[in-house]
Amino acid sequence: MSAARDELAAPARALADGIVAALPGWVERSVDERYRAALGPPPPDLVDAARRAGVEARARVRALLEADVDEQRTTPLSIVRRAVVYPTRVLAGAGVPGRERDPLDRAMFPDDTYGLTPASFADLNPQLTDVAIAWGAAKAWVHRRRHGP
């Protein structure tokens, strides 16, 4: 492992760990909030389905963050945003109607019929904001050292 990759390893691990810890709760909250708004308190089987979907969702992020800077073709937030399929699947399966969304939102996130796509890491957990900034700064520093003037 190169020195540059070593410098990125700790911030990447911290961000991945934070995302992995936060995703299940975000999926469960998303399902609960949308279900309650449309149909009232969620039944126990829906709560269980949301919990399972949250566990499934968190498996998607670590590989990106462990990849070398030059191999990363997307961002952690993009990966998190793709996790919207998990609460969406649970809500659709429960018959919850989709939400009205503005045209830009529909164009940017066409599969997000419930308006759940996180705008930032703070939507998962406010404590992830500083962790994500530290990761981004470390990634930029490593990239600049490799490819800068």
N, CA, C and O of each residue as an XYZ file, in Angstrom:
596
protein
N       0.854     -1.183      0.000
C       0.000      0.000      0.000
C       0.891      1.234      0.000
O       1.831      1.324      0.790
N       0.601      2.181     -0.880
C       1.403      3.387     -0.973
C       1.135      4.303      0.216
O       0.144      4.147      0.930
N       2.043      5.268      0.415
C       1.860      6.236      1.502
C       0.591      7.054      1.277
O      -0.138      7.355      2.222
N       0.331      7.413      0.014
C      -0.867      8.195     -0.279
C      -2.128      7.419      0.076
O      -3.068      7.970      0.648
N      -2.138      6.148     -0.264
C      -3.317      5.343      0.060
C      -3.452      5.206      1.572
O      -4.566      5.204      2.096
N      -2.327      5.092      2.278
C      -2.373      5.043      3.740
C      -3.023      6.297      4.311
O      -3.782      6.219      5.277
N      -2.727      7.462      3.713
C      -3.290      8.719      4.194
C      -4.805      8.764      4.011
O      -5.504      9.413      4.789
N      -5.306      8.090      3.007
C      -6.726      8.090      2.732
C      -7.468      6.988      3.481
O      -8.685      7.060      3.645
N      -6.750      5.982      3.931
C      -7.387      4.806      4.526
C      -8.219      5.151      5.769
O      -9.363      4.711      5.873
N      -7.682      5.909      6.690
C      -8.414      6.202      7.928
C      -9.672      7.037      7.671
O     -10.737      6.696      8.187
N      -9.581      8.134      6.881
C     -10.823      8.878      6.606
C     -11.840      8.044      5.823
O     -13.043      8.154      6.063
N     -11.375      7.222      4.902
C     -12.296      6.375      4.135
C     -12.974      5.362      5.040
O     -14.176      5.124      4.920
N     -12.226      4.775      5.928
C     -12.792      3.799      6.871
C     -13.805      4.471      7.796
O     -14.865      3.909      8.073
N     -13.479      5.670      8.273
C     -14.398      6.393      9.160
C     -15.704      6.730      8.435
O     -16.786      6.603      9.009
N     -15.599      7.158      7.177
C     -16.808      7.485      6.425
C     -17.611      6.221      6.128
O     -18.831      6.206      6.291
N     -16.937      5.174      5.698
C     -17.646      3.919      5.407
C     -18.325      3.381      6.663
O     -19.477      2.950      6.614
N     -17.618      3.406      7.773
C     -18.212      2.922      9.030
C     -19.427      3.758      9.420
O     -20.436      3.221      9.877
N     -19.328      5.077      9.238
C     -20.450      5.949      9.564
C     -21.651      5.705      8.669
O     -22.791      5.689      9.133
N     -21.389      5.515      7.387
C     -22.487      5.237      6.449
C     -23.120      3.894      6.775
O     -24.344      3.775      6.844
N     -22.285      2.892      6.973
C     -22.783      1.549      7.285
C     -23.644      1.579      8.545
O     -24.675      0.911      8.615
N     -23.221      2.347      9.526
C     -23.992      2.448     10.767
C     -25.298      3.222     10.573
O     -26.301      2.903     11.211
N     -25.298      4.235      9.698
C     -26.456      5.108      9.554
C     -27.504      4.601      8.559
O     -28.688      4.891      8.726
N     -27.106      3.862      7.544
C     -28.050      3.474      6.495
C     -29.269      2.704      6.984
O     -30.385      3.043      6.591
N     -29.111      1.694      7.816
C     -30.322      0.979      8.250
C     -31.339      1.891      8.936
O     -32.538      1.786      8.676
N     -30.877      2.768      9.794
C     -31.790      3.691     10.467
C     -32.458      4.642      9.499
O     -33.640      4.954      9.647
N     -31.705      5.113      8.496
C     -32.277      5.999      7.485
C     -33.367      5.277      6.687
O     -34.432      5.844      6.444
N     -33.111      4.042      6.284
C     -34.121      3.281      5.548
C     -35.369      3.116      6.416
O     -36.483      3.355      5.949
N     -35.191      2.714      7.658
C     -36.333      2.515      8.549
C     -37.108      3.812      8.774
O     -38.338      3.812      8.752
N     -36.392      4.920      8.991
C     -37.066      6.221      9.192
C     -37.821      6.647      7.934
O     -38.945      7.144      8.006
N     -37.182      6.443      6.781
C     -37.816      6.824      5.516
C     -39.120      6.076      5.307
O     -40.135      6.669      4.942
N     -39.089      4.777      5.538
C     -40.299      3.959      5.383
C     -41.352      4.402      6.397
O     -42.515      4.597      6.046
N     -40.944      4.558      7.643
C     -41.886      4.951      8.684
C     -42.541      6.297      8.375
O     -43.762      6.424      8.463
N     -41.743      7.299      8.016
C     -42.280      8.639      7.764
C     -43.245      8.650      6.581
O     -44.328      9.230      6.668
N     -42.857      8.012      5.477
C     -43.726      8.033      4.295
C     -44.992      7.202      4.515
O     -46.074      7.584      4.069
N     -44.855      6.078      5.195
C     -46.022      5.248      5.454
C     -47.004      5.983      6.363
O     -48.203      6.022      6.086
N     -46.497      6.563      7.444
C     -47.360      7.304      8.379
C     -48.078      8.457      7.685
O     -49.262      8.693      7.925
N     -47.356      9.170      6.826
C     -47.963     10.307      6.135
C     -49.094      9.864      5.210
O     -50.065     10.595      5.015
N     -48.967      8.674      4.647
C     -49.966      8.206      3.679
C     -51.062      7.354      4.305
O     -52.236      7.487      3.958
N     -50.670      6.464      5.241
C     -51.619      5.445      5.690
C     -51.744      5.283      7.204
O     -52.576      4.505      7.672
N     -50.933      6.003      7.973
C     -50.994      5.859      9.429
C     -49.844      5.016      9.956
O     -48.875      4.771      9.237
N     -49.940      4.569     11.204
C     -48.851      3.791     11.806
C     -48.562      2.512     11.012
O     -49.487      1.797     10.627
N     -47.283      2.229     10.770
C     -46.942      1.037      9.986
C     -47.168     -0.245     10.784
O     -46.918     -0.284     11.989
N     -47.638     -1.286     10.112
C     -47.818     -2.570     10.787
C     -46.468     -3.230     11.060
O     -45.478     -2.897     10.407
N     -46.413     -4.158     12.013
C     -45.142     -4.805     12.374
C     -44.421     -5.465     11.206
O     -43.192     -5.424     11.151
N     -45.150     -6.074     10.268
C     -44.469     -6.719      9.145
C     -43.772     -5.698      8.244
O     -42.740     -6.007      7.649
N     -44.321     -4.493      8.139
C     -43.671     -3.447      7.366
C     -42.423     -2.946      8.091
O     -41.400     -2.686      7.457
N     -42.500     -2.813      9.390
C     -41.333     -2.411     10.180
C     -40.216     -3.441      9.996
O     -39.052     -3.073      9.837
N     -40.565     -4.718     10.018
C     -39.569     -5.773      9.801
C     -38.993     -5.704      8.394
O     -37.786     -5.872      8.218
N     -39.822     -5.464      7.399
C     -39.342     -5.354      6.017
C     -38.395     -4.164      5.881
O     -37.387     -4.264      5.181
N     -38.693     -3.056      6.526
C     -37.817     -1.884      6.489
C     -36.480     -2.192      7.161
O     -35.426     -1.777      6.680
N     -36.531     -2.911      8.255
C     -35.298     -3.274      8.960
C     -34.412     -4.154      8.071
O     -33.205     -3.930      7.973
N     -35.016     -5.147      7.429
C     -34.249     -6.024      6.527
C     -33.677     -5.238      5.342
O     -32.534     -5.454      4.939
N     -34.471     -4.336      4.796
C     -34.011     -3.521      3.669
C     -32.847     -2.626      4.089
O     -31.924     -2.404      3.305
N     -32.882     -2.117      5.303
C     -31.783     -1.289      5.800
C     -30.495     -2.060      5.923
O     -29.426     -1.546      5.594
N     -30.581     -3.282      6.391
C     -29.394     -4.133      6.511
C     -28.833     -4.433      5.122
O     -27.618     -4.434      4.924
N     -29.713     -4.685      4.175
C     -29.289     -4.958      2.802
C     -28.631     -3.721      2.182
O     -27.639     -3.843      1.464
N     -29.169     -2.548      2.453
C     -28.664     -1.304      1.859
C     -27.235     -0.995      2.284
O     -26.439     -0.510      1.480
N     -26.911     -1.267      3.515
C     -25.589     -0.860      4.000
C     -24.439     -1.634      3.376
O     -23.286     -1.226      3.515
N     -24.714     -2.724      2.700
C     -23.653     -3.521      2.089
C     -23.074     -2.873      0.830
O     -22.116     -3.403      0.269
N     -23.625     -1.741      0.365
C     -23.254     -1.181     -0.937
C     -22.095     -0.190     -0.935
O     -21.636      0.167     -2.020
N     -21.598      0.271      0.186
C     -20.712      1.434      0.158
C     -19.231      1.153      0.373
O     -18.399      1.875     -0.176
N     -18.881      0.178      1.115
C     -17.498      0.010      1.529
C     -16.515     -0.184      0.373
O     -15.401      0.335      0.434
N     -16.888     -0.901     -0.655
C     -15.959     -1.169     -1.759
C     -15.485      0.122     -2.421
O     -14.303      0.249     -2.741
N     -16.373      1.067     -2.628
C     -15.964      2.334     -3.230
C     -14.928      3.037     -2.373
O     -13.900      3.490     -2.875
N     -15.197      3.126     -1.092
C     -14.315      3.887     -0.217
C     -12.977      3.209      0.006
O     -12.003      3.870      0.366
N     -12.914      1.913     -0.201
C     -11.647      1.201     -0.041
C     -10.838      1.191     -1.329
O      -9.669      0.805     -1.327
N     -11.454      1.612     -2.428
C     -10.747      1.635     -3.704
C      -9.715      2.756     -3.710
O      -9.849      3.745     -2.989
N      -8.697      2.590     -4.525
C      -7.685      3.620     -4.705
C      -8.324      4.862     -5.325
O      -9.292      4.747     -6.077
N      -7.793      6.041     -5.019
C      -8.320      7.309     -5.515
C      -8.498      7.281     -7.032
O      -9.520      7.744     -7.538
N      -7.541      6.755     -7.748
C      -7.611      6.754     -9.207
C      -8.604      5.724     -9.747
O      -8.901      5.731    -10.941
N      -9.115      4.855     -8.906
C     -10.095      3.856     -9.332
C     -11.527      4.276     -9.006
O     -12.476      3.619     -9.435
N     -11.689      5.345     -8.265
C     -13.017      5.774     -7.838
C     -13.686      6.565     -8.952
O     -13.191      7.619     -9.353
N     -14.794      6.068     -9.447
C     -15.513      6.704    -10.553
C     -16.808      7.373    -10.117
O     -17.536      7.921    -10.945
N     -17.091      7.331     -8.858
C     -18.292      7.968     -8.317
C     -17.982      8.403     -6.893
O     -16.851      8.259     -6.429
N     -18.964      8.926     -6.210
C     -18.750      9.422     -4.855
C     -19.543      8.603     -3.851
O     -20.501      7.923     -4.217
N     -19.151      8.665     -2.598
C     -19.929      7.959     -1.571
C     -21.382      8.427     -1.517
O     -22.283      7.612     -1.317
N     -21.620      9.727     -1.691
C     -23.001     10.213     -1.655
C     -23.806      9.655     -2.827
O     -24.997      9.378     -2.683
N     -23.175      9.490     -3.974
C     -23.871      8.871     -5.113
C     -24.269      7.438     -4.795
O     -25.364      7.001     -5.151
N     -23.394      6.714     -4.133
C     -23.708      5.337     -3.737
C     -24.866      5.339     -2.738
O     -25.792      4.535     -2.847
N     -24.805      6.246     -1.768
C     -25.883      6.347     -0.780
C     -27.198      6.693     -1.471
O     -28.247      6.150     -1.125
N     -27.140      7.585     -2.432
C     -28.360      7.979     -3.135
C     -28.983      6.798     -3.884
O     -30.206      6.714     -3.997
N     -28.166      5.901     -4.387
C     -28.708      4.724     -5.057
C     -29.407      3.788     -4.076
O     -30.216      2.954     -4.482
N     -29.101      3.922     -2.801
C     -29.740      3.075     -1.785
C     -31.207      3.420     -1.581
O     -31.899      2.743     -0.822
N     -31.690      4.462     -2.248
C     -33.101      4.834     -2.149
C     -34.000      3.703     -2.644
O     -35.180      3.651     -2.299
N     -33.449      2.806     -3.444
C     -34.269      1.690     -3.938
C     -34.767      0.805     -2.801
O     -35.808      0.163     -2.943
N     -34.056      0.753     -1.682
C     -34.449     -0.130     -0.586
C     -35.713      0.338      0.125
O     -36.653     -0.448      0.247
N     -35.780      1.585      0.601
C     -37.058      2.005      1.194
C     -38.161      2.113      0.143
O     -39.331      1.883      0.449
N     -37.798      2.461     -1.094
C     -38.794      2.558     -2.163
C     -39.461      1.213     -2.392
O     -40.681      1.136     -2.536
N     -38.669      0.161     -2.425
C     -39.209     -1.185     -2.639
C     -40.188     -1.570     -1.525
O     -41.243     -2.143     -1.794
N     -39.838     -1.255     -0.285
C     -40.709     -1.579      0.848
C     -42.011     -0.781      0.753
O     -43.095     -1.337      0.928
N     -41.907      0.512      0.479
C     -43.097      1.359      0.392
C     -44.007      0.951     -0.767
O     -45.227      0.882     -0.611
N     -43.415      0.686     -1.913
C     -44.216      0.269     -3.073
C     -44.914     -1.054     -2.787
O     -46.079     -1.233     -3.142
N     -44.203     -1.983     -2.144
C     -44.787     -3.269     -1.794
C     -45.944     -3.145     -0.822
O     -46.832     -3.997     -0.788
N     -45.932     -2.077     -0.030
C     -47.008     -1.852      0.936
C     -48.146     -1.031      0.341
O     -49.130     -0.748      1.025
N     -48.019     -0.647     -0.924
C     -49.081      0.105     -1.575
C     -49.117      1.580     -1.243
O     -50.147      2.225     -1.439
N     -48.020      2.137     -0.745
C     -47.970      3.561     -0.429
C     -47.871      4.339     -1.740
O     -46.988      4.063     -2.552
N     -48.758      5.301     -1.956
C     -48.693      6.072     -3.205
C     -47.443      6.956     -3.236
O     -46.980      7.436     -2.201
N     -46.908      7.162     -4.444
C     -45.750      8.030     -4.610
C     -46.100      9.475     -4.310
O     -47.267      9.841     -4.176
N     -45.053     10.286     -4.207
C     -45.227     11.715     -3.911
C     -45.118     12.542     -5.181
O     -44.465     12.146     -6.146
N     -45.766     13.685     -5.162
C     -45.594     14.653     -6.241
C     -44.207     15.271     -6.086
O     -43.836     15.709     -4.998
N     -43.448     15.304     -7.173
C     -42.094     15.876     -7.125
C     -41.926     16.870     -8.255
O     -42.596     16.775     -9.283
N     -41.029     17.825     -8.061
C     -40.823     18.823     -9.107
C     -40.074     18.195    -10.291
O     -39.429     17.159    -10.134
N     -40.158     18.813    -11.460
C     -39.558     18.234    -12.663
C     -38.052     17.986    -12.556
O     -37.563     16.974    -13.060
N     -37.314     18.884    -11.915
C     -35.871     18.691    -11.779
C     -35.566     17.469    -10.917
O     -34.689     16.670    -11.248
N     -36.281     17.331     -9.827
C     -36.095     16.180     -8.946
C     -36.408     14.881     -9.692
O     -35.680     13.897     -9.566
N     -37.476     14.883    -10.454
C     -37.831     13.687    -11.241
C     -36.760     13.368    -12.269
O     -36.441     12.200    -12.494
N     -36.201     14.398    -12.893
C     -35.164     14.181    -13.906
C     -33.868     13.657    -13.277
O     -33.221     12.769    -13.831
N     -33.496     14.208    -12.125
C     -32.246     13.800    -11.481
C     -32.350     12.432    -10.811
O     -31.389     11.663    -10.808
N     -33.517     12.132    -10.246
C     -33.702     10.893     -9.495
C     -35.004     10.218     -9.941
O     -35.979     10.192     -9.190
N     -35.017      9.678    -11.150
C     -36.273      9.151    -11.712
C     -36.844      7.954    -10.957
O     -38.050      7.718    -11.022
N     -36.029      7.207    -10.255
C     -36.518      6.026     -9.543
C     -36.979      6.321     -8.126
O     -37.420      5.417     -7.416
N     -36.883      7.569     -7.713
C     -37.230      7.944     -6.341
C     -38.661      8.486     -6.287
O     -38.865      9.694     -6.164
N     -39.618      7.619     -6.377
C     -41.024      8.035     -6.415
C     -41.528      8.613     -5.097
O     -42.612      9.194     -5.052
N     -40.759      8.459     -4.033
C     -41.194      8.933     -2.717
C     -40.427     10.170     -2.227
O     -40.662     10.632     -1.110
N     -39.526     10.702     -3.034
C     -38.781     11.887     -2.621
C     -37.877     11.636     -1.433
O     -37.831     12.446     -0.508
N     -37.160     10.529     -1.446
C     -36.319     10.135     -0.309
C     -34.830     10.387     -0.511
O     -34.061     10.295      0.446
N     -34.410     10.700     -1.718
C     -32.981     10.819     -2.017
C     -32.309     11.813     -1.076
O     -32.733     12.965     -0.986
N     -31.265     11.376     -0.373
C     -30.570     12.284      0.540
C     -29.869     13.416     -0.213
O     -29.172     13.170     -1.198
N     -30.050     14.630      0.238
C     -29.360     15.773     -0.346
C     -27.905     15.805      0.102
O     -27.032     16.271     -0.631
N     -27.649     15.311      1.304
C     -26.297     15.304      1.864
C     -26.197     14.170      2.879
O     -27.184     13.507      3.195
N     -24.990     13.966      3.378
C     -24.801     12.945      4.405
C     -25.547     13.279      5.687
O     -25.865     12.382      6.468
N     -25.828     14.549      5.911
C     -26.565     14.953      7.106
C     -27.967     14.344      7.132
O     -28.546     14.167      8.204
N     -28.514     14.024      5.958
C     -29.824     13.375      5.921
C     -29.766     11.965      6.499
O     -30.770     11.458      7.000
N     -28.603     11.333      6.433
C     -28.433     10.023      7.062
C     -28.167     10.182      8.543
O     -28.801      9.549      9.387
N     -27.206     11.053      8.832
C     -26.802     11.317     10.211
C     -25.999     12.612     10.201
O     -24.978     12.683      9.518
N     -26.420     13.627     10.926
C     -25.703     14.904     10.920
C     -24.215     14.775     11.271
O     -23.411     15.597     10.831
N     -23.845     13.780     12.040
C     -22.441     13.601     12.410
C     -21.573     13.175     11.227
O     -20.349     13.277     11.296
N     -22.184     12.704     10.150
C     -21.413     12.298      8.974
C     -20.878     13.479      8.172
O     -19.978     13.304      7.351
N     -21.407     14.661      8.391
C     -20.972     15.825      7.620
C     -19.477     16.062      7.770
O     -18.771     16.164      6.767
N     -18.982     16.150      8.989
C     -17.555     16.398      9.204
C     -16.701     15.235      8.731
O     -15.603     15.442      8.215
N     -17.187     14.026      8.898
C     -16.455     12.844      8.451
C     -16.322     12.866      6.932
O     -15.258     12.552      6.399
N     -17.391     13.232      6.236
C     -17.361     13.297      4.773
C     -16.427     14.403      4.287
O     -15.725     14.225      3.292
N     -16.411     15.527      4.970
C     -15.500     16.611      4.605
C     -14.051     16.161      4.781
O     -13.208     16.440      3.928
N     -13.760     15.475      5.869
C     -12.396     14.985      6.102
C     -11.987     13.992      5.018
O     -10.857     14.038      4.532
N     -12.895     13.095      4.636
C     -12.597     12.139      3.568
C     -12.344     12.871      2.253
O     -11.380     12.571      1.549
N     -13.214     13.836      1.919
C     -13.046     14.583      0.671
C     -11.730     15.342      0.625
O     -11.070     15.383     -0.414
N     -11.347     15.939      1.741
C     -10.076     16.660      1.795
C      -8.894     15.701      1.636
O      -7.934     16.005      0.928
N      -8.966     14.562      2.286
C      -7.887     13.570      2.157
C      -7.806     13.059      0.727
O      -6.710     12.910      0.187
N      -8.931     12.793      0.116
C      -8.935     12.311     -1.271
C      -8.352     13.372     -2.199
O      -7.537     13.056     -3.066
N      -8.761     14.626     -2.024
C      -8.242     15.708     -2.865
C      -6.731     15.867     -2.688
O      -6.014     16.078     -3.667
N      -6.249     15.767     -1.464
C      -4.821     15.902     -1.196
C      -4.033     14.778     -1.872
O      -3.001     15.023     -2.496
N      -4.523     13.566     -1.745
C      -3.842     12.426     -2.378
C      -3.854     12.605     -3.898
O      -2.834     12.391     -4.553
N      -4.980     12.989     -4.451
C      -5.076     13.188     -5.904
C      -4.140     14.280     -6.368
O      -3.462     14.127     -7.384
N      -4.093     15.382     -5.637
C      -3.219     16.502     -6.019
C      -1.753     16.106     -5.962
O      -0.978     16.472     -6.846
N      -1.366     15.368     -4.940
C       0.033     14.936     -4.844
C       0.409     14.027     -6.012
O       1.541     14.076     -6.493
N      -0.510     13.219     -6.460
C      -0.217     12.327     -7.574
C      -0.250     13.037     -8.919
O       0.579     12.768     -9.789
N      -1.207     13.943     -9.089
C      -1.467     14.475    -10.428
C      -1.275     15.986    -10.558
O      -1.413     16.532    -11.653
N      -0.960     16.664     -9.462
C      -0.802     18.113     -9.493
C       0.522     18.517    -10.115
O       1.330     17.669    -10.493
N       0.738     19.835    -10.216
C       1.972     20.352    -10.835
C       3.212     20.019    -10.009
O       4.324     20.382    -10.392
